[in-house]
Structure formats: C-alpha cells, structure tokens
Amino acid sequence: MSQGTAAHGSAAAHVHQAPTGFWKKYIFSVDHKVIGIQYWFLALAAVFVGMGLSLYMRLRLAWPSGEFPFFGGAQMTPEMYLALVTMHGTIMVFFVLTTAPQGGFGNYFLPIQIGAADMAFPVLNMLSFWVTFVAFVVMVAAFFVEGGAPIGSWVAYPPLSAIPSAGPGQGMGMNMWIISIAIFCLGALLGALNFIATTLDMRARGMSLMRMPMTCWVWFVTAVLGLLAFGVLLAAGILLLLDRTAGTSFFVPGGLVISEQLIDHKGGSPILWQHLFWFFGHPEVYIAILPGMGATSQILAVFSRKPVYGYRAMVMAMCGIGLLGFLVWGHHMFISGMSPYTSMVFSVLTLSIGVPSAIKTFNWIGTMWGGQIRFHAPMLYAIGFVSLFISGGLSGIFLGQPSLDLYLHDTYFVVAHFHLVMGVAAIFGMFAGTQYWFPKMFGKMMNETISKIHFWITFLGVYAIFMPMHYMGIVGHPRRYAETSGVDFLAPLQPMHVFISYAAMIVIGAQLLFLFNIIWSLAKGTKASDNPWEATTLEWSVPSPPPFDNFGGRVPVVYRGPYEYSRPGEAKDFVMQDEPMK
Amino acid sequence: MAELLTERQPAFATGGGGLPPSISDEINDGGTGLPPGTERRVYHTGMWLALIAISMFFIAFTSAYIVRSGLGDDWQALSLPPLLWLNTLVLLASSATLDATRRALLGGQRVACNRWLMATVILGAAFLFGQYRVWQDLAAAGVFLITNPSSSFFYLLTASHALHLLGGLAALGYISIEALRFRLGPAKRTLVEVTAIYWHFMDGLWIYIMLLLWLWR
C-alpha cells in the first residue's frame, strides 16, 4: 500500500520538478514518457529475438538436413524446432504485440493526448513495466535451463504442457514459461487498470470522450479487454502449474500413458484448458491489433488532410469488436470435438465480427477518399496496415466456418491467416506509430529514404512469405511439423518452402535497415519541429520531446474535436484541438 | 467535497496532538487543470477496476470448478469443516468494525477510530488463523490438495482468497501504523476508503466462495 501512497504523492505532483539522478530519470522513472520508451525498447529487443527464432525455423523447413550456427554443427532436432515455434509465438504475442502498441505508444501518448501531466498511477506504471521486464527475462531464461525451452507452442495445450516427462523442454522450461506468463499477467493487469483510470478521470477540460483521438479510444478499449482477459489466463496458469508440480488433475485425463509410463492423474480435461486459454486468447488478438487500428485511423486522417470518416461509427465499431472478441473463443476449438450446435453459435458470432471490421475498413478508405494525400513514410505504413488487415481478415471468414475450419485448422492456412492479420498488420501499425511519433519522442526526424526502402521491401516481402502459405494450407500441408520430406504428397511443396525462406531472410535483413534508421536518426537525424506533420492533437502542441510535465506548467484546455482538417474558412488546413473557437 | 474536508480538518487536529505541517489536504487543483476531487476519484476508480480484475480471476476458477465437477467419476463432495462458519462470522464482523472505523474517522472521533481499526485488524488476522486451522484439520483428516478434485478446488479457492485478504490486511496494517502515530489525517482518508471497499469486497467474495463450495458439491 505504500506504493499506492507514493503514487498518490506523485499523482498529485504534476507540478513537481523533474528528477535529476540517472536512476530516477532513466531507469526507475515514474514519468509515463520514459516508461513508454522503456516498453518500446523492450518490444524492439523482443521482436529481434522473436524474428531470429523464426529465421531458424525457416532454415530448418527449407533445408531439413542443413547444419546451422549455434547448433553445434549438428542438424536441428524436431524438438528444437518445436521449442523455436513455442518461443517465437510466445515472445511475439506477449512481449511484442501486447507490449509496444499499448505499453509503449499508449503510455507515452495517452496522457499527452488527453491533456494530462501523467498517468493516473505513475508508480504503478513503473511497476508494470519492470514486472513485464522480469517476465521477459524469465521467458528467455527458459532456453538455458535443463531440457531447454518448452515445446508445447504458445497455446500450451495440456496434456503435453502438464506432464514434465512429455518432452525435453516440458520440465523446468515449461515451469518457467508459466511463471513468466503469470508475471506478465500481473504487469498487464496493472497497466490496464492504469490506462482505464487515466482515460476516465484525467482528461483535460473540454476533452469529452467524443473529442478523444481514435488512438485514445483504442488504448481504452484494449485496456478493458486486458483487464477482463489477463485474470483468466493467470487463473488458468495457476491451475496448470498445480497440475505439473502438485499433482492435481484439473487438465490431465486419467489413464494417460507417456513413454510407456502410466501417468498418475485422473479425470481432468485438456479441453477445459482450451476454454480458459482461448477466453483470454481471442481478446488477446484484439489487444494486439486494436492499437494498430487506432494509429492507422489517426495517421490516415493526418496525411489525407481530412477528418476520420465516420468518427462515431469508428468508435462504435471498436467497442463492438471488443465486445464480440469475448464471445468467439470457441472458434479456436472447432476441431476439439465440440458439439455442432455450439460450433454454429461460435461461428455466427465470429462471422459477425466482419461487420465492425468492414465498417472500419470502409471508413479508412473513406478517410483517404478525395483527400490531399501526403505519402510520407508513416502514411505508407498505415496504408500497408489496411492492406494487410484486409488480406488477413478475409481468410478469417473461411476459418470462421466450422466445416472449412475442420480441414484448414491444422494447416499452413491458419499460419498465413493469423500472421497477416494479427502479426504483420499489427507490426505495420507499430512501424506506422514509430514513424509518426518518433519526432515527438526523440526530437529527431527519421530518415525518409531509408524508411521508404524499408517499407517496400517489408511490405512486398511479407506478402511473399505468407501468400504462398494459404495455398500450402489448402493443399493440406500441416503446420507445426519440423519436416515433411518423407510425405509424398507434400514433396512438390518443398520449393515453396525454399522460396518462403528466402523471402523471410530478405525481410529479416530489411529489419536491420529499420534498426539502422533508428540509430542513425537518433544520432544524426534532422531536428524535429513541434508539429512536423501539421497534426491537430495535443501532443503536437508541445515541444519535441515534451517537457517532464508534458505541458510545461500550462494547463491545456480543449475546444475542438481531434480531426479539424481542411475546414472551410480557416487560414491553415488544420486547427489544433486547444485552439479556442473564434 | 473540498469544503466538507476543510470543515472537518479541525476535528482531526484537536483529536490528538495536531497534524504535522507536512500533511496538507491534497485535494485541490494543484495546477493540473483537473477538477477538484480528481485525485480521490482516481483512487476509487482504480480500486473498482482492480476488483473487476480480481472478479475475473475468481470467475475463471468458478467455471473450472463447475466444469471439472461434471467430469469423470472421481469427484467426491467435500464436507465443509464447521469452523468455516465461525470464520465467516469473524470476517463479517471485521467488515462491520471497518465500517465503524471509517465512520469514526469521518466524524473525527480519533480514539474510537483507532479502537475500531485495531478490532478490524485482529478480526482479519483471526480469520486467516482460522483458515489455517481449517486446512490443518482437513490435512489431519487426510484431505489434501491432490486427494480429490473437490479438495483441490477447496484449497485453491480458500488459499487464493486468503492471499488476497492478506493484501488487505497489509493495507490495514499500514493504516494502523499511521493511526497509532497520529498521522491518519484527511489526506489519508482516501486510502482508508478504498481499503474499506476492498475489504468489504473480500467479505462478499468469501460468502460467494462459501456458497459455491456448499451448494455446488
């Protein structure tokens, strides 16, 4: 509770002086901007780890008998491949897709955009970052314990995940996976609580809910999803850990034989885990993608010099997606032997998510339609986001139908679907956000030429990687297998694996360009003005980077909506939110 | 609200030795442009949100409990140790004393406030001790975590509740120290209020767990 009191003190301390010591300023800072950057760098580190793992997976798939560095000159075992699948998925979903868009950009810009000096609970905010950091360290450490990383994939289905003897990484590695995820849940819950309280209670005068930028809306909805979902994952993780360590039988069925050993459990249900996991897991994919939608809406409006088309409809669609996101978890389990009636309910609800998604897509195009589009780098990534979201979303309509899903579920079709829609699209949202906000966060412009080269290689590259996977899936290529070279009907697909792997190598190589761009721009980038994009929201009314208390002692008052572009009768084609009415 | 507080402040000051100068009523604008009372409201909002998250945690356990009870033939209903009912009464009493604490604090009755607060801490600790005895009794009767799925859930639910209650007890402990050192000024009123909300919620949660264990066997 002393933390609460300290937070109390600092929450009231919007007029406090900035800390001067190194530790208080950069490491254990309670400033939401520093914490946002910390989250952002954590995600950056995590995304390179996750990408490195996927590179190894692609190498193994294209050249099954190849020998690769860091594997002691030996061929990669199928178990090692599964460990890579698990860790790639886990790190990407939790430490990249959940961390950067919400913890990173949300932390940095939510308070400024609503006109607050900080988050509602600054100390709690610091705590949530450091808890997340510890979770990441524990997760990566799973590689280095006896038996190595777990092999049960990021969904950790029992009984594989519940029985330590079920595989090489299922001992200590799996325990660490669960502990890391449990710690992550705590950090995510603290963060979600903070985001909601900040949005509800800390808005500046005049900042009504319907004057909030779209980004604030998505961070709010995402936080609500997080608040409701992570507690369930935490509970499920505790049950799983008890099954593993204490010998309970929540998820482990009776009569299970592993490696010719009868496992001493009875009566549990692996399907129970699937329900609990996906009750969290499906909202989680919206936690990953919604912030990207917000950044995209924002950027499309700024660079089309037009208001967001159908603002209210966009907000409603966002809330609709959030609500429906909690009612469709069963579509991940169509192949679990679920009753066809239940499947049908889940299917209808799943397909109905197409409605708000279509509203959003329509409105994005409507925002650009007839606008004076400025094709700066952030805009390219935002358009890329829309493209990838449509491409990835459409295959969801196939998978939402149980009869088709039964066939496609365990194939590369699903790999292609979710990578496009929640993986790459969300990453493009992050690229767009980075390009758009970098000048504000670091006071320097990113190099436009490098950004555009990076965009085109990545954009075309990810299509080259994931489009072929749809066809492989339709042919019936199963996912999660290290090797299918002995299977006759899949042999003709091997050149496709090689093609995809080459494309992956090029895309991964291009990310070094992104990294270089960041480092180069930080060091040598041209100085950013307060409002380089001529945008209207509050973060562009303060210096780049903003002072410690965001508004330099000034109290922002909001008079207008967030997207006053190209208003007839105005001298400029944009009017800031805090500019009084004439 | 702010006027109400300034009005009440002297009552605290005369209640016991006066307030140190560092304690001031933080409920004002503070140059933030936020409406008066935001500070307090934020803490209430935060607490309610935390309770929603905790509810989801226990809802997940509940759904697992209900599903698991219908699976297999290994579920044996657990007979609840009678001590649980006494513990329930103790916890209910602690909620009542905490509410008396809050009212005494509002009324500026410092001595009464401290007395009720101590009673709450003692009752809270007694509840936890009582729970510990319940686990001991069950263990003595050969009922352990892994004996049966129903006993697994019994230990799981009661231990999770106890852990959450321990958090509340820590907060009460902190408040007690502040109270005994005569530092429980108006600025700490929010802390007392949100702790009370949390504590009452834990009380309600316990009733819910009892009903679940009792009725869904």
PDB file of C-alpha atoms in Angstrom, chain A residues 336-427:
ATOM      1  CA  SER A 336     -11.803 -30.265 -30.332  1.00  0.00           C
ATOM      2  CA  GLY A 337     -14.914 -32.359 -30.827  1.00  0.00           C
ATOM      3  CA  MET A 338     -17.272 -29.568 -29.905  1.00  0.00           C
ATOM      4  CA  SER A 339     -20.985 -30.057 -30.480  1.00  0.00           C
ATOM      5  CA  PRO A 340     -22.048 -28.795 -33.930  1.00  0.00           C
ATOM      6  CA  TYR A 341     -24.695 -26.621 -32.273  1.00  0.00           C
ATOM      7  CA  THR A 342     -22.090 -24.893 -30.126  1.00  0.00           C
ATOM      8  CA  SER A 343     -19.861 -24.566 -33.173  1.00  0.00           C
ATOM      9  CA  MET A 344     -22.661 -22.888 -35.038  1.00  0.00           C
ATOM     10  CA  VAL A 345     -23.185 -20.290 -32.319  1.00  0.00           C
ATOM     11  CA  PHE A 346     -19.482 -19.522 -32.197  1.00  0.00           C
ATOM     12  CA  SER A 347     -19.367 -19.449 -35.977  1.00  0.00           C
ATOM     13  CA  VAL A 348     -22.223 -16.959 -36.349  1.00  0.00           C
ATOM     14  CA  LEU A 349     -20.708 -14.693 -33.684  1.00  0.00           C
ATOM     15  CA  THR A 350     -17.305 -14.971 -35.334  1.00  0.00           C
ATOM     16  CA  LEU A 351     -18.593 -14.048 -38.752  1.00  0.00           C
ATOM     17  CA  SER A 352     -20.487 -11.124 -37.264  1.00  0.00           C
ATOM     18  CA  ILE A 353     -17.120  -9.562 -36.320  1.00  0.00           C
ATOM     19  CA  GLY A 354     -16.855  -8.993 -40.045  1.00  0.00           C
ATOM     20  CA  VAL A 355     -19.441  -6.211 -39.689  1.00  0.00           C
ATOM     21  CA  PRO A 356     -17.489  -3.814 -37.438  1.00  0.00           C
ATOM     22  CA  SER A 357     -14.286  -4.786 -39.255  1.00  0.00           C
ATOM     23  CA  ALA A 358     -15.872  -3.861 -42.568  1.00  0.00           C
ATOM     24  CA  ILE A 359     -17.121  -0.581 -41.100  1.00  0.00           C
ATOM     25  CA  LYS A 360     -13.583   0.249 -40.083  1.00  0.00           C
ATOM     26  CA  THR A 361     -12.071  -0.689 -43.421  1.00  0.00           C
ATOM     27  CA  PHE A 362     -14.746   1.248 -45.286  1.00  0.00           C
ATOM     28  CA  ASN A 363     -14.104   4.284 -43.102  1.00  0.00           C
ATOM     29  CA  TRP A 364     -10.356   4.110 -43.600  1.00  0.00           C
ATOM     30  CA  ILE A 365     -10.843   4.171 -47.325  1.00  0.00           C
ATOM     31  CA  GLY A 366     -13.457   6.901 -46.864  1.00  0.00           C
ATOM     32  CA  THR A 367     -10.907   8.910 -44.885  1.00  0.00           C
ATOM     33  CA  MET A 368      -8.431   8.759 -47.740  1.00  0.00           C
ATOM     34  CA  TRP A 369     -11.048   9.261 -50.461  1.00  0.00           C
ATOM     35  CA  GLY A 370     -10.719  12.687 -52.035  1.00  0.00           C
ATOM     36  CA  GLY A 371      -8.012  13.700 -49.559  1.00  0.00           C
ATOM     37  CA  GLN A 372      -4.836  15.550 -50.397  1.00  0.00           C
ATOM     38  CA  ILE A 373      -2.691  12.592 -49.562  1.00  0.00           C
ATOM     39  CA  ARG A 374       0.881  13.160 -48.388  1.00  0.00           C
ATOM     40  CA  PHE A 375       2.844   9.991 -48.997  1.00  0.00           C
ATOM     41  CA  HIS A 376       5.258  10.331 -46.114  1.00  0.00           C
ATOM     42  CA  ALA A 377       6.617   7.171 -44.505  1.00  0.00           C
ATOM     43  CA  PRO A 378       4.010   6.958 -41.691  1.00  0.00           C
ATOM     44  CA  MET A 379       1.255   7.106 -44.299  1.00  0.00           C
ATOM     45  CA  LEU A 380       2.795   4.271 -46.299  1.00  0.00           C
ATOM     46  CA  TYR A 381       2.877   2.000 -43.269  1.00  0.00           C
ATOM     47  CA  ALA A 382      -0.696   2.951 -42.360  1.00  0.00           C
ATOM     48  CA  ILE A 383      -1.907   2.079 -45.858  1.00  0.00           C
ATOM     49  CA  GLY A 384       0.150  -1.107 -45.563  1.00  0.00           C
ATOM     50  CA  PHE A 385      -1.727  -1.860 -42.353  1.00  0.00           C
ATOM     51  CA  VAL A 386      -5.085  -1.530 -44.112  1.00  0.00           C
ATOM     52  CA  SER A 387      -3.918  -3.788 -46.932  1.00  0.00           C
ATOM     53  CA  LEU A 388      -2.616  -6.476 -44.590  1.00  0.00           C
ATOM     54  CA  PHE A 389      -5.663  -6.268 -42.350  1.00  0.00           C
ATOM     55  CA  ILE A 390      -7.948  -6.886 -45.325  1.00  0.00           C
ATOM     56  CA  SER A 391      -5.801  -9.713 -46.718  1.00  0.00           C
ATOM     57  CA  GLY A 392      -5.509 -11.406 -43.360  1.00  0.00           C
ATOM     58  CA  GLY A 393      -9.089 -10.701 -42.338  1.00  0.00           C
ATOM     59  CA  LEU A 394     -10.691 -12.208 -45.411  1.00  0.00           C
ATOM     60  CA  SER A 395      -9.208 -15.644 -44.738  1.00  0.00           C
ATOM     61  CA  GLY A 396     -10.787 -15.384 -41.292  1.00  0.00           C
ATOM     62  CA  ILE A 397     -14.186 -15.651 -42.944  1.00  0.00           C
ATOM     63  CA  PHE A 398     -13.183 -19.074 -44.285  1.00  0.00           C
ATOM     64  CA  LEU A 399     -11.837 -20.207 -40.940  1.00  0.00           C
ATOM     65  CA  GLY A 400     -14.884 -18.960 -39.058  1.00  0.00           C
ATOM     66  CA  GLN A 401     -16.947 -21.697 -40.673  1.00  0.00           C
ATOM     67  CA  PRO A 402     -16.581 -24.974 -38.780  1.00  0.00           C
ATOM     68  CA  SER A 403     -16.886 -27.195 -41.842  1.00  0.00           C
ATOM     69  CA  LEU A 404     -13.961 -25.433 -43.535  1.00  0.00           C
ATOM     70  CA  ASP A 405     -12.022 -24.987 -40.332  1.00  0.00           C
ATOM     71  CA  LEU A 406     -12.033 -28.740 -39.660  1.00  0.00           C
ATOM     72  CA  TYR A 407      -9.953 -29.141 -42.785  1.00  0.00           C
ATOM     73  CA  LEU A 408      -7.859 -25.989 -42.626  1.00  0.00           C
ATOM     74  CA  HIS A 409      -7.247 -25.645 -38.904  1.00  0.00           C
ATOM     75  CA  ASP A 410      -4.017 -27.584 -38.570  1.00  0.00           C
ATOM     76  CA  THR A 411      -2.574 -26.409 -41.861  1.00  0.00           C
ATOM     77  CA  TYR A 412      -0.453 -23.507 -43.041  1.00  0.00           C
ATOM     78  CA  PHE A 413      -3.645 -21.691 -43.990  1.00  0.00           C
ATOM     79  CA  VAL A 414      -4.091 -20.720 -40.350  1.00  0.00           C
ATOM     80  CA  VAL A 415      -0.432 -19.751 -40.087  1.00  0.00           C
ATOM     81  CA  ALA A 416      -0.913 -17.415 -43.052  1.00  0.00           C
ATOM     82  CA  HIS A 417      -4.177 -16.028 -41.662  1.00  0.00           C
ATOM     83  CA  PHE A 418      -3.051 -15.077 -38.199  1.00  0.00           C
ATOM     84  CA  HIS A 419       0.374 -13.870 -39.244  1.00  0.00           C
ATOM     85  CA  LEU A 420      -1.107 -11.444 -41.747  1.00  0.00           C
ATOM     86  CA  VAL A 421      -3.939 -10.169 -39.599  1.00  0.00           C
ATOM     87  CA  MET A 422      -2.557 -10.055 -36.083  1.00  0.00           C
ATOM     88  CA  GLY A 423       1.152 -10.409 -36.652  1.00  0.00           C
ATOM     89  CA  VAL A 424       2.275  -8.402 -39.611  1.00  0.00           C
ATOM     90  CA  ALA A 425      -0.653  -5.962 -39.687  1.00  0.00           C
ATOM     91  CA  ALA A 426      -0.077  -5.145 -36.018  1.00  0.00           C
ATOM     92  CA  ILE A 427       3.653  -4.786 -36.681  1.00  0.00           C
TER      93      ILE A 427
END
